[in-house]
PDB file of C-alpha atoms in Angstrom:
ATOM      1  CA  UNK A  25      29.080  19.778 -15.980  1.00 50.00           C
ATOM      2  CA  UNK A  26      29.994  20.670 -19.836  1.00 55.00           C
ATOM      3  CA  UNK A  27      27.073  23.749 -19.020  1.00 58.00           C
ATOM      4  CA  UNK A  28      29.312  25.569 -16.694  1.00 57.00           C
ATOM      5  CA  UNK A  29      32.382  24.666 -18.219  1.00 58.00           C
ATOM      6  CA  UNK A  30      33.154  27.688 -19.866  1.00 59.00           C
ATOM      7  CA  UNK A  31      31.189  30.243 -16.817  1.00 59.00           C
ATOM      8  CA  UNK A  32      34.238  29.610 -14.480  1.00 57.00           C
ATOM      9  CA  UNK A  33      37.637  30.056 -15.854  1.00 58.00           C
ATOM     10  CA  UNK A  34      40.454  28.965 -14.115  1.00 56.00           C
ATOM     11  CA  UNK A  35      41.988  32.601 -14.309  1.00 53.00           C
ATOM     12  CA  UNK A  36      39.158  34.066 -12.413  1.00 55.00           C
ATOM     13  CA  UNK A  37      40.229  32.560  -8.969  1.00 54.00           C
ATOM     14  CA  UNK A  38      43.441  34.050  -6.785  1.00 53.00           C
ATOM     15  CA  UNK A  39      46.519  31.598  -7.295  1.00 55.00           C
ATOM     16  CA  UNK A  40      46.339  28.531  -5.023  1.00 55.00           C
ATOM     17  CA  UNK A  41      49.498  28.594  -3.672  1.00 53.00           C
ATOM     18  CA  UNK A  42      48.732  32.220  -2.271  1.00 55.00           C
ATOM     19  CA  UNK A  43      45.382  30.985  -1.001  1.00 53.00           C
ATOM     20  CA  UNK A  44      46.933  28.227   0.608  1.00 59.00           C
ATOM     21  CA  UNK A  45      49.716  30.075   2.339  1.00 60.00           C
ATOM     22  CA  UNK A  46      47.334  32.838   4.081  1.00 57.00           C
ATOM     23  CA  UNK A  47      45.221  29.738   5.302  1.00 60.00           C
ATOM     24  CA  UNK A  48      48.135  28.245   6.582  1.00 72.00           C
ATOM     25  CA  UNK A  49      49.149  31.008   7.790  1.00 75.00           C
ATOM     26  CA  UNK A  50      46.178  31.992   9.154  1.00 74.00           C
ATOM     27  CA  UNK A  51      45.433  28.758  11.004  1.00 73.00           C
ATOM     28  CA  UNK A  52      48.802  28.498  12.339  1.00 78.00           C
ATOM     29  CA  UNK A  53      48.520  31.628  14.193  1.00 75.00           C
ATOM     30  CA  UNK A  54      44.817  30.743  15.204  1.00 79.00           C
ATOM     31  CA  UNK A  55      45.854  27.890  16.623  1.00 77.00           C
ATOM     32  CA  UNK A  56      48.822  29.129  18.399  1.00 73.00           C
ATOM     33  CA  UNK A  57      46.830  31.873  19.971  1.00 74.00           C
ATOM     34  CA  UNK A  58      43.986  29.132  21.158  1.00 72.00           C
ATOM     35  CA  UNK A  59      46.684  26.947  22.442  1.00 74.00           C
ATOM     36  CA  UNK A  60      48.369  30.170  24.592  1.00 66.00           C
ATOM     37  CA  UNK A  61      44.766  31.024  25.565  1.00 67.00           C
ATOM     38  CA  UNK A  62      44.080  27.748  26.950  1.00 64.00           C
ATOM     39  CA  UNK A  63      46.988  26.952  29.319  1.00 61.00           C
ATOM     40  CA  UNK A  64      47.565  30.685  30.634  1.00 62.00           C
ATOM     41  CA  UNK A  65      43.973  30.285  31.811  1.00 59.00           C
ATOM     42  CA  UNK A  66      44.052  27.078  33.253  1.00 54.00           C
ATOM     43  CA  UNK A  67      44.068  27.080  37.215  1.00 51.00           C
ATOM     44  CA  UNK A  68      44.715  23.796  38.303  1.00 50.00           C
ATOM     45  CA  UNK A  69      43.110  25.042  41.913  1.00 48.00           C
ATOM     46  CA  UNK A  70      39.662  25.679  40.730  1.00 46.00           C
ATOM     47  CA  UNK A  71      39.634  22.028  39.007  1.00 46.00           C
ATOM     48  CA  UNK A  72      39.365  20.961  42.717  1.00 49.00           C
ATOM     49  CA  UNK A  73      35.703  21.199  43.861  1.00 51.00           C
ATOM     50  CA  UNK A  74      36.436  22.004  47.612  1.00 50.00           C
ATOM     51  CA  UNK A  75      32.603  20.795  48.369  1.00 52.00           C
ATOM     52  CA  UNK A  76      33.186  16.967  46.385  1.00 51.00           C
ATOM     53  CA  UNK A  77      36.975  16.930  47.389  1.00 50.00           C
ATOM     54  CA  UNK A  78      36.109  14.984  50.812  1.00 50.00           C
ATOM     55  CA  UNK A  79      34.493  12.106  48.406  1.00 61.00           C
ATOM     56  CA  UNK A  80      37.744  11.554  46.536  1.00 73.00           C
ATOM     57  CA  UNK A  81      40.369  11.627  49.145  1.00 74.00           C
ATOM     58  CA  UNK A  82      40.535  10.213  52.567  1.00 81.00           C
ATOM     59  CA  UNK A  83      43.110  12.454  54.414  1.00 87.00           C
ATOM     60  CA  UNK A  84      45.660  11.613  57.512  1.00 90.00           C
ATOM     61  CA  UNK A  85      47.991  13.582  58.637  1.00 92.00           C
ATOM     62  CA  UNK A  86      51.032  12.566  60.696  1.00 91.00           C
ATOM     63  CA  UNK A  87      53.426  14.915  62.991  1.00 91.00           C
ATOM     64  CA  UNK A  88      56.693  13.554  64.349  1.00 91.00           C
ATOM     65  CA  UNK A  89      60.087  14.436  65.904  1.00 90.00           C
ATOM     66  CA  UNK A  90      62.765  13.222  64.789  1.00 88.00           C
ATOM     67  CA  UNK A  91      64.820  12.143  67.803  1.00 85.00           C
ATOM     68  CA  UNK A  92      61.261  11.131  69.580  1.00 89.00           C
ATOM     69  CA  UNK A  93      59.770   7.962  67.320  1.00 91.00           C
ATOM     70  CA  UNK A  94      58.099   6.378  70.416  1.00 93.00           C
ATOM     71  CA  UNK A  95      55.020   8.513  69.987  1.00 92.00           C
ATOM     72  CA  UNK A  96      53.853   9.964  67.220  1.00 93.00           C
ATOM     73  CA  UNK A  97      50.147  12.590  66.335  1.00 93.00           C
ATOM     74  CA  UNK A  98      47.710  11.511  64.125  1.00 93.00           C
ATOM     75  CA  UNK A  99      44.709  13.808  63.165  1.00 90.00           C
ATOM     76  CA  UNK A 100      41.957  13.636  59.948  1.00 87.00           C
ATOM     77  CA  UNK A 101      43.042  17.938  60.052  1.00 85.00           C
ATOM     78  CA  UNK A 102      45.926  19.870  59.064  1.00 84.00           C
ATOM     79  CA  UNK A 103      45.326  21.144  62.601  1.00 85.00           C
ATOM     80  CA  UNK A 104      48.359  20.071  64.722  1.00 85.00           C
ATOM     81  CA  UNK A 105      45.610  20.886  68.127  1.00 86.00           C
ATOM     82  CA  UNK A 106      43.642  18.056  67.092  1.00 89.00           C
ATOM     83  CA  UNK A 107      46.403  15.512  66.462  1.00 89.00           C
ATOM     84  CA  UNK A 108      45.790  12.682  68.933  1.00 92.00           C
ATOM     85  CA  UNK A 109      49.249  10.779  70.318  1.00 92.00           C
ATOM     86  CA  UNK A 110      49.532   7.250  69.577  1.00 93.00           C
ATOM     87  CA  UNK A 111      52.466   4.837  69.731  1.00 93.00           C
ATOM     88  CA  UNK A 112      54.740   4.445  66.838  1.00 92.00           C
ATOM     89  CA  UNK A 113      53.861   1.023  65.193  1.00 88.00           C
ATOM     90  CA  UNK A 114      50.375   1.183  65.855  1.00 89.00           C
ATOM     91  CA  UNK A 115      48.422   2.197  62.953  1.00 91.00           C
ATOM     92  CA  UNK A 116      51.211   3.906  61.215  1.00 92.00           C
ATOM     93  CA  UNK A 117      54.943   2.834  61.344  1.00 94.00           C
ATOM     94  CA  UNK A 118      57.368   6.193  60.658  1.00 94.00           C
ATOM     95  CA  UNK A 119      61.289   4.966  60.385  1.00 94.00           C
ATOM     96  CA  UNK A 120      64.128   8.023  60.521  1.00 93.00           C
ATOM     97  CA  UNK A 121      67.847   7.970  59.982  1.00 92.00           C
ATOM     98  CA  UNK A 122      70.153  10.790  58.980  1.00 91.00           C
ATOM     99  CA  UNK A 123      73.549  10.495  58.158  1.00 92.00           C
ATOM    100  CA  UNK A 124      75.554  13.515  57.086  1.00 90.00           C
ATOM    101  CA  UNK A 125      73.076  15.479  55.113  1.00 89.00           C
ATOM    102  CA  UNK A 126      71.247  12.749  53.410  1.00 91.00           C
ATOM    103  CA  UNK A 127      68.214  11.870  55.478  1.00 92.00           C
ATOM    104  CA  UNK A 128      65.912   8.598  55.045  1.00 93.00           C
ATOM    105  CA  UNK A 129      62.329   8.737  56.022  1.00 93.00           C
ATOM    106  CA  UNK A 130      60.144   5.429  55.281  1.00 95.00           C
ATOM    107  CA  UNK A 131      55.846   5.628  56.448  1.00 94.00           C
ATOM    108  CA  UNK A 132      54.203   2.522  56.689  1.00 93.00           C
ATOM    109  CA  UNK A 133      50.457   2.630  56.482  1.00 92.00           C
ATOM    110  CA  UNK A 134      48.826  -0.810  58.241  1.00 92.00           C
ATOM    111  CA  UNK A 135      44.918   0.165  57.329  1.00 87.00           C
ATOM    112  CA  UNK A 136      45.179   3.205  54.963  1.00 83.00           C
ATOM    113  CA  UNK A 137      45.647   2.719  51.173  1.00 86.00           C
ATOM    114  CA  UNK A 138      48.298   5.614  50.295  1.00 88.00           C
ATOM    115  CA  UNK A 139      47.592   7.088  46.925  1.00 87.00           C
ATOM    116  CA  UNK A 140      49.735  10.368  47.687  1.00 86.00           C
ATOM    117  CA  UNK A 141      51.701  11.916  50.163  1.00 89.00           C
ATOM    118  CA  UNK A 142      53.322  14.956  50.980  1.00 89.00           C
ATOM    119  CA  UNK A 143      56.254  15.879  53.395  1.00 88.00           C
ATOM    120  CA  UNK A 144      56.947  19.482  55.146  1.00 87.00           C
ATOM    121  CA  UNK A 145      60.191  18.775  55.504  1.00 88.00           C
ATOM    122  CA  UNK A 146      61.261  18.314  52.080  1.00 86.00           C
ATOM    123  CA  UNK A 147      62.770  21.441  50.427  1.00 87.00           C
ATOM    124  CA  UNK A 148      60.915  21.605  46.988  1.00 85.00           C
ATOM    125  CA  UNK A 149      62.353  23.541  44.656  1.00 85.00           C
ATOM    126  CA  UNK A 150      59.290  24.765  43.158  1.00 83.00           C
ATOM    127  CA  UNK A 151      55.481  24.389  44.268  1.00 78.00           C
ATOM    128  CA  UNK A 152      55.025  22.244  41.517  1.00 81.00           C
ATOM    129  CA  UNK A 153      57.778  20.089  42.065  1.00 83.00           C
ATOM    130  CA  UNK A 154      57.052  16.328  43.047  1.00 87.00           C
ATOM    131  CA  UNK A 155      58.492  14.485  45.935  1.00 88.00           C
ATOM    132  CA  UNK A 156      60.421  11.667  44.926  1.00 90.00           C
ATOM    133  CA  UNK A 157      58.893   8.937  46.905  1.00 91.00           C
ATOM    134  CA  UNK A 158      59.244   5.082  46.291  1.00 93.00           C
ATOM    135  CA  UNK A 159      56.467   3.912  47.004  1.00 90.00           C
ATOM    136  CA  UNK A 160      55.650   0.173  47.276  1.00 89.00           C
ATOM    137  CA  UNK A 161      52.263  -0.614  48.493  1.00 86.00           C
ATOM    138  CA  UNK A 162      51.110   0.857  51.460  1.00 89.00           C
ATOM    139  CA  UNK A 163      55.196   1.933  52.491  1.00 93.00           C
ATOM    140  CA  UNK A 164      56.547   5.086  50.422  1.00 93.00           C
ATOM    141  CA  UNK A 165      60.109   5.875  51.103  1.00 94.00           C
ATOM    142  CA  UNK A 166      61.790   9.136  50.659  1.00 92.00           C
ATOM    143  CA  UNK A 167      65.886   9.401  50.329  1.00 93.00           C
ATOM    144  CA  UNK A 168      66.962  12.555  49.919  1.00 91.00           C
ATOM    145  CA  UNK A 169      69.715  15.857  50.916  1.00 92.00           C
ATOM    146  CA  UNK A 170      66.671  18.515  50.618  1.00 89.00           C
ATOM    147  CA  UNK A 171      65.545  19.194  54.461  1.00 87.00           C
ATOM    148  CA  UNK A 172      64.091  22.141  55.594  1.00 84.00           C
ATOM    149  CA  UNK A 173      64.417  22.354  59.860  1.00 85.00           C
ATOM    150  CA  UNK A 174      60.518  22.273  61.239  1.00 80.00           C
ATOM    151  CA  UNK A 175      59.395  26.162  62.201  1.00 68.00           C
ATOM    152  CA  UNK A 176      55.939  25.072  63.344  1.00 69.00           C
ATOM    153  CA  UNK A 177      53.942  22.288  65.264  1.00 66.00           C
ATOM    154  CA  UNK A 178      56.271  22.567  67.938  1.00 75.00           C
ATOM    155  CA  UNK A 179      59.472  21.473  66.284  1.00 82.00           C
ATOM    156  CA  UNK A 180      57.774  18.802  64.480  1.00 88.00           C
ATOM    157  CA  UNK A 181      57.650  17.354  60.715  1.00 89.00           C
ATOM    158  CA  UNK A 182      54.181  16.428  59.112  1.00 91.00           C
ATOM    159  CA  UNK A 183      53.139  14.053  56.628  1.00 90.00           C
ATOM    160  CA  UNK A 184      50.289  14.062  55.095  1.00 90.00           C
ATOM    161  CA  UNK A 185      48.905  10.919  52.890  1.00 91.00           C
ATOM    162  CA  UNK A 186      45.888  10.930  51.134  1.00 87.00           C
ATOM    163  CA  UNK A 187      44.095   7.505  50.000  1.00 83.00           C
ATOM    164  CA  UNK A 188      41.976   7.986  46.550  1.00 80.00           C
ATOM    165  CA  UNK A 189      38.466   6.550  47.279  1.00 73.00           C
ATOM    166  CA  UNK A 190      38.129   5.977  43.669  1.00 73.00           C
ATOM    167  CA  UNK A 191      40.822   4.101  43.371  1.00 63.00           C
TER     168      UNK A 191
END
């Protein structure tokens, strides 16, 4: 090292703290801009593979009336036509009370794991917003003020639960 000693000065290189500061500087912004990049382009929608979703989830979906628990539709489709009727407390036990404006709606699966479920009657306030079920085992339980009246399936609410086959 005492060769190059005197071939690189110390006054021949820019300051360090000004080095330092367009670095940081630099790589601040960089990394800002990556991070932007990153979540503007996520879609959460094509994370799904619609072709491997079927080998994930396991799917029911439940229709009801309100006022009418005795019977209620059960289909592996979101389509209402091929719901089949069969009695309450069979396979899947729906429970219903309003009072006021605060509604109570408890689903009881007997053979189905549920890992997630969804209600049409529940007035999100967002797409992304959650439902706020307690969920204990293979009952979830929603309490809540947020009801929207059912406009399709003939006056009816669905449910749909999904079990995760990974799980």
């Amino acid at each position: 090292m005492t060769y190059l000693k005197n071939v690189f000065s110390e006054y021949n290189f820019a300051p360090k703290h000004q080095v330092s500061s367009f670095f940081n500087r630099n790589l601040k912004l960089s990394s800002l801009v990556v991070i932007f990049l990153l979540f503007s382009s996520c879609n959460p929608v094509a994370l799904v593979n619609p072709d491997s979703y079927g080998d994930k989830w396991d799917n029911t979906y439940l229709w009801f009336k309100p006022g009418q628990l005795n019977t209620i539709y059960v289909s592996d489709t979101a389509d209402p036509a091929t719901a089949e009727p069969i009695p309450n407390d069979s396979d899947f036990l729906i429970e219903w009370s309003k009072k006021e404006k605060v509604y109570n709606l408890k689903v009881t699966s007997y053979y189905t794991d549920i890992d997630f479920a969804w209600f049409t009657g529940y007035d999100a306030d967002s797409s992304s917003e959650e439902i706020p079920w307690v969920h204990d085992g293979n009952t979830i339980e929603l309490q809540s003020v947020k009801l929207l009246e059912p406009s399709e399936d003939g006056g009816m609410y669905r449910i749909s639960i999904s079990d995760d086959l990974k799980d």
